PDB file of C-alpha atoms in Angstrom:
ATOM      1  CA  MET A  12      13.529  20.574 -16.324  1.00  0.00           C
ATOM      2  CA  PRO A  13      10.802  19.241 -18.640  1.00  0.00           C
ATOM      3  CA  LYS A  14       7.567  21.219 -18.795  1.00  0.00           C
ATOM      4  CA  LEU A  15       4.060  19.835 -18.971  1.00  0.00           C
ATOM      5  CA  THR A  16       0.898  21.711 -19.816  1.00  0.00           C
ATOM      6  CA  ILE A  17      -2.378  20.264 -18.559  1.00  0.00           C
ATOM      7  CA  GLU A  18      -5.980  21.344 -18.883  1.00  0.00           C
ATOM      8  CA  LEU A  19      -7.933  21.189 -15.648  1.00  0.00           C
ATOM      9  CA  PRO A  20     -11.700  20.892 -15.517  1.00  0.00           C
ATOM     10  CA  THR A  21     -13.245  24.099 -14.165  1.00  0.00           C
ATOM     11  CA  ALA A  22     -14.349  22.539 -10.864  1.00  0.00           C
ATOM     12  CA  LEU A  23     -10.904  21.079 -10.232  1.00  0.00           C
ATOM     13  CA  SER A  24      -9.240  24.367 -11.107  1.00  0.00           C
ATOM     14  CA  ARG A  25     -11.509  26.233  -8.684  1.00  0.00           C
ATOM     15  CA  SER A  26     -10.722  23.745  -5.907  1.00  0.00           C
ATOM     16  CA  LEU A  27      -6.997  24.058  -6.569  1.00  0.00           C
ATOM     17  CA  ASN A  28      -7.180  27.846  -6.538  1.00  0.00           C
ATOM     18  CA  ALA A  29      -9.174  27.836  -3.309  1.00  0.00           C
ATOM     19  CA  LEU A  30      -6.544  25.691  -1.629  1.00  0.00           C
ATOM     20  CA  THR A  31      -3.565  27.634  -2.918  1.00  0.00           C
ATOM     21  CA  ASP A  32      -4.858  31.226  -2.729  1.00  0.00           C
ATOM     22  CA  ASN A  33      -3.648  31.646   0.839  1.00  0.00           C
ATOM     23  CA  ASP A  34       0.009  31.754  -0.364  1.00  0.00           C
ATOM     24  CA  LYS A  35       1.048  28.984   2.034  1.00  0.00           C
ATOM     25  CA  ILE A  36       1.565  26.770  -1.003  1.00  0.00           C
ATOM     26  CA  LYS A  37       1.701  27.582  -4.681  1.00  0.00           C
ATOM     27  CA  ALA A  38      -0.416  25.680  -7.190  1.00  0.00           C
ATOM     28  CA  GLN A  39       2.672  24.252  -8.889  1.00  0.00           C
ATOM     29  CA  GLU A  40       4.042  22.937  -5.578  1.00  0.00           C
ATOM     30  CA  PHE A  41       0.660  21.412  -4.764  1.00  0.00           C
ATOM     31  CA  ILE A  42       0.481  19.662  -8.142  1.00  0.00           C
ATOM     32  CA  LEU A  43       4.082  18.413  -7.949  1.00  0.00           C
ATOM     33  CA  GLU A  44       3.552  17.031  -4.434  1.00  0.00           C
ATOM     34  CA  SER A  45       0.318  15.371  -5.535  1.00  0.00           C
ATOM     35  CA  ILE A  46       2.033  13.688  -8.474  1.00  0.00           C
ATOM     36  CA  ALA A  47       4.921  12.534  -6.255  1.00  0.00           C
ATOM     37  CA  GLU A  48       2.476  11.074  -3.713  1.00  0.00           C
ATOM     38  CA  LYS A  49       0.531   9.234  -6.415  1.00  0.00           C
ATOM     39  CA  ILE A  50       3.726   7.788  -7.919  1.00  0.00           C
ATOM     40  CA  ALA A  51       4.890   6.626  -4.478  1.00  0.00           C
ATOM     41  CA  HIS A  52       1.479   5.058  -3.835  1.00  0.00           C
ATOM     42  CA  LEU A  53       1.473   3.170  -7.136  1.00  0.00           C
ATOM     43  CA  MET A  54       5.072   2.028  -6.694  1.00  0.00           C
ATOM     44  CA  GLY A  55       4.158   0.796  -3.218  1.00  0.00           C
ATOM     45  CA  LYS A  56       1.245  -1.182  -4.662  1.00  0.00           C
ATOM     46  CA  GLU A  57       3.562  -2.751  -7.249  1.00  0.00           C
ATOM     47  CA  LYS A  58       5.995  -3.729  -4.505  1.00  0.00           C
ATOM     48  CA  ILE A  59       3.194  -5.277  -2.432  1.00  0.00           C
ATOM     49  CA  HIS A  60       1.996  -7.266  -5.452  1.00  0.00           C
ATOM     50  CA  ALA A  61       5.556  -8.458  -6.143  1.00  0.00           C
ATOM     51  CA  ILE A  62       5.903  -9.641  -2.530  1.00  0.00           C
ATOM     52  CA  ALA A  63       2.534 -11.403  -2.740  1.00  0.00           C
ATOM     53  CA  ASP A  64       3.585 -13.129  -5.980  1.00  0.00           C
ATOM     54  CA  GLU A  65       6.851 -14.310  -4.377  1.00  0.00           C
ATOM     55  CA  ARG A  66       5.011 -15.653  -1.352  1.00  0.00           C
ATOM     56  CA  PHE A  67       2.441 -17.432  -3.505  1.00  0.00           C
ATOM     57  CA  GLU A  68       5.214 -19.056  -5.560  1.00  0.00           C
ATOM     58  CA  LYS A  69       6.799 -20.264  -2.315  1.00  0.00           C
ATOM     59  CA  PHE A  70       3.432 -21.612  -1.156  1.00  0.00           C
ATOM     60  CA  LEU A  71       2.982 -23.487  -4.431  1.00  0.00           C
ATOM     61  CA  LYS A  72       6.393 -25.132  -3.906  1.00  0.00           C
ATOM     62  CA  ASP A  73       6.085 -26.227  -0.268  1.00  0.00           C
ATOM     63  CA  LYS A  74       2.274 -26.211   0.216  1.00  0.00           C
ATOM     64  CA  ARG A  75       2.626 -24.941   3.788  1.00  0.00           C
ATOM     65  CA  SER A  76       0.522 -22.192   5.347  1.00  0.00           C
ATOM     66  CA  ILE A  77      -0.825 -20.785   8.598  1.00  0.00           C
ATOM     67  CA  SER A  78      -4.552 -21.153   9.245  1.00  0.00           C
ATOM     68  CA  TRP A  79      -6.737 -18.082   9.706  1.00  0.00           C
ATOM     69  CA  GLU A  80      -7.594 -19.307  13.191  1.00  0.00           C
ATOM     70  CA  GLU A  81      -3.931 -19.549  14.240  1.00  0.00           C
ATOM     71  CA  ALA A  82      -3.055 -16.211  12.659  1.00  0.00           C
ATOM     72  CA  GLY A  83      -6.072 -14.534  14.274  1.00  0.00           C
ATOM     73  CA  ASP A  84      -5.285 -15.990  17.695  1.00  0.00           C
ATOM     74  CA  TYR A  85      -1.652 -14.863  17.395  1.00  0.00           C
ATOM     75  CA  LEU A  86      -2.662 -11.313  16.413  1.00  0.00           C
ATOM     76  CA  LYS A  87      -5.275 -11.054  19.178  1.00  0.00           C
ATOM     77  CA  ARG A  88      -2.719 -12.132  21.758  1.00  0.00           C
ATOM     78  CA  ARG A  89      -0.184  -9.602  20.419  1.00  0.00           C
ATOM     79  CA  ALA A  90      -2.828  -6.862  20.534  1.00  0.00           C
ATOM     80  CA  ALA A  91      -3.502  -7.796  24.161  1.00  0.00           C
ATOM     81  CA  GLY A  92       0.151  -7.160  25.001  1.00  0.00           C
ATOM     82  CA  GLU A  93       1.306 -10.771  25.063  1.00  0.00           C
ATOM     83  CA  THR A  94       4.403 -12.033  23.229  1.00  0.00           C
ATOM     84  CA  PRO A  95       3.329 -15.433  21.923  1.00  0.00           C
ATOM     85  CA  PRO A  96       5.607 -17.401  19.586  1.00  0.00           C
ATOM     86  CA  PRO A  97       4.692 -16.886  15.922  1.00  0.00           C
ATOM     87  CA  PRO A  98       2.542 -19.670  14.453  1.00  0.00           C
ATOM     88  CA  THR A  99       4.364 -22.383  12.505  1.00  0.00           C
ATOM     89  CA  PRO A 100       3.337 -23.059   8.902  1.00  0.00           C
ATOM     90  CA  LYS A 101       1.827 -26.500   8.394  1.00  0.00           C
ATOM     91  CA  LYS A 102       0.968 -28.610   5.364  1.00  0.00           C
ATOM     92  CA  PHE A 103      -2.015 -26.974   3.629  1.00  0.00           C
ATOM     93  CA  THR A 104      -5.253 -28.945   3.646  1.00  0.00           C
ATOM     94  CA  PRO A 105      -8.172 -27.389   1.771  1.00  0.00           C
TER      95      PRO A 105
END
């Protein structure tokens, strides 16, 4: 397994030690979990941006969308426990 040496600022090192001194979690485990969470977060953001790009490309091709008013009404009705039909995209008019 590759090794990595990092220098922590004093305040960050103290915070890490305070959290890991109780032996419920070791500092290395804490750091590894933190890195894994950050990677997952960033990968999730990339996926969201890719989906948004795909949807925008589709919009540019067919110029159809759902108005904020229709989307808001649909979501409010769903939140109220109703099961309304989803709004239908219509030709976009600025």
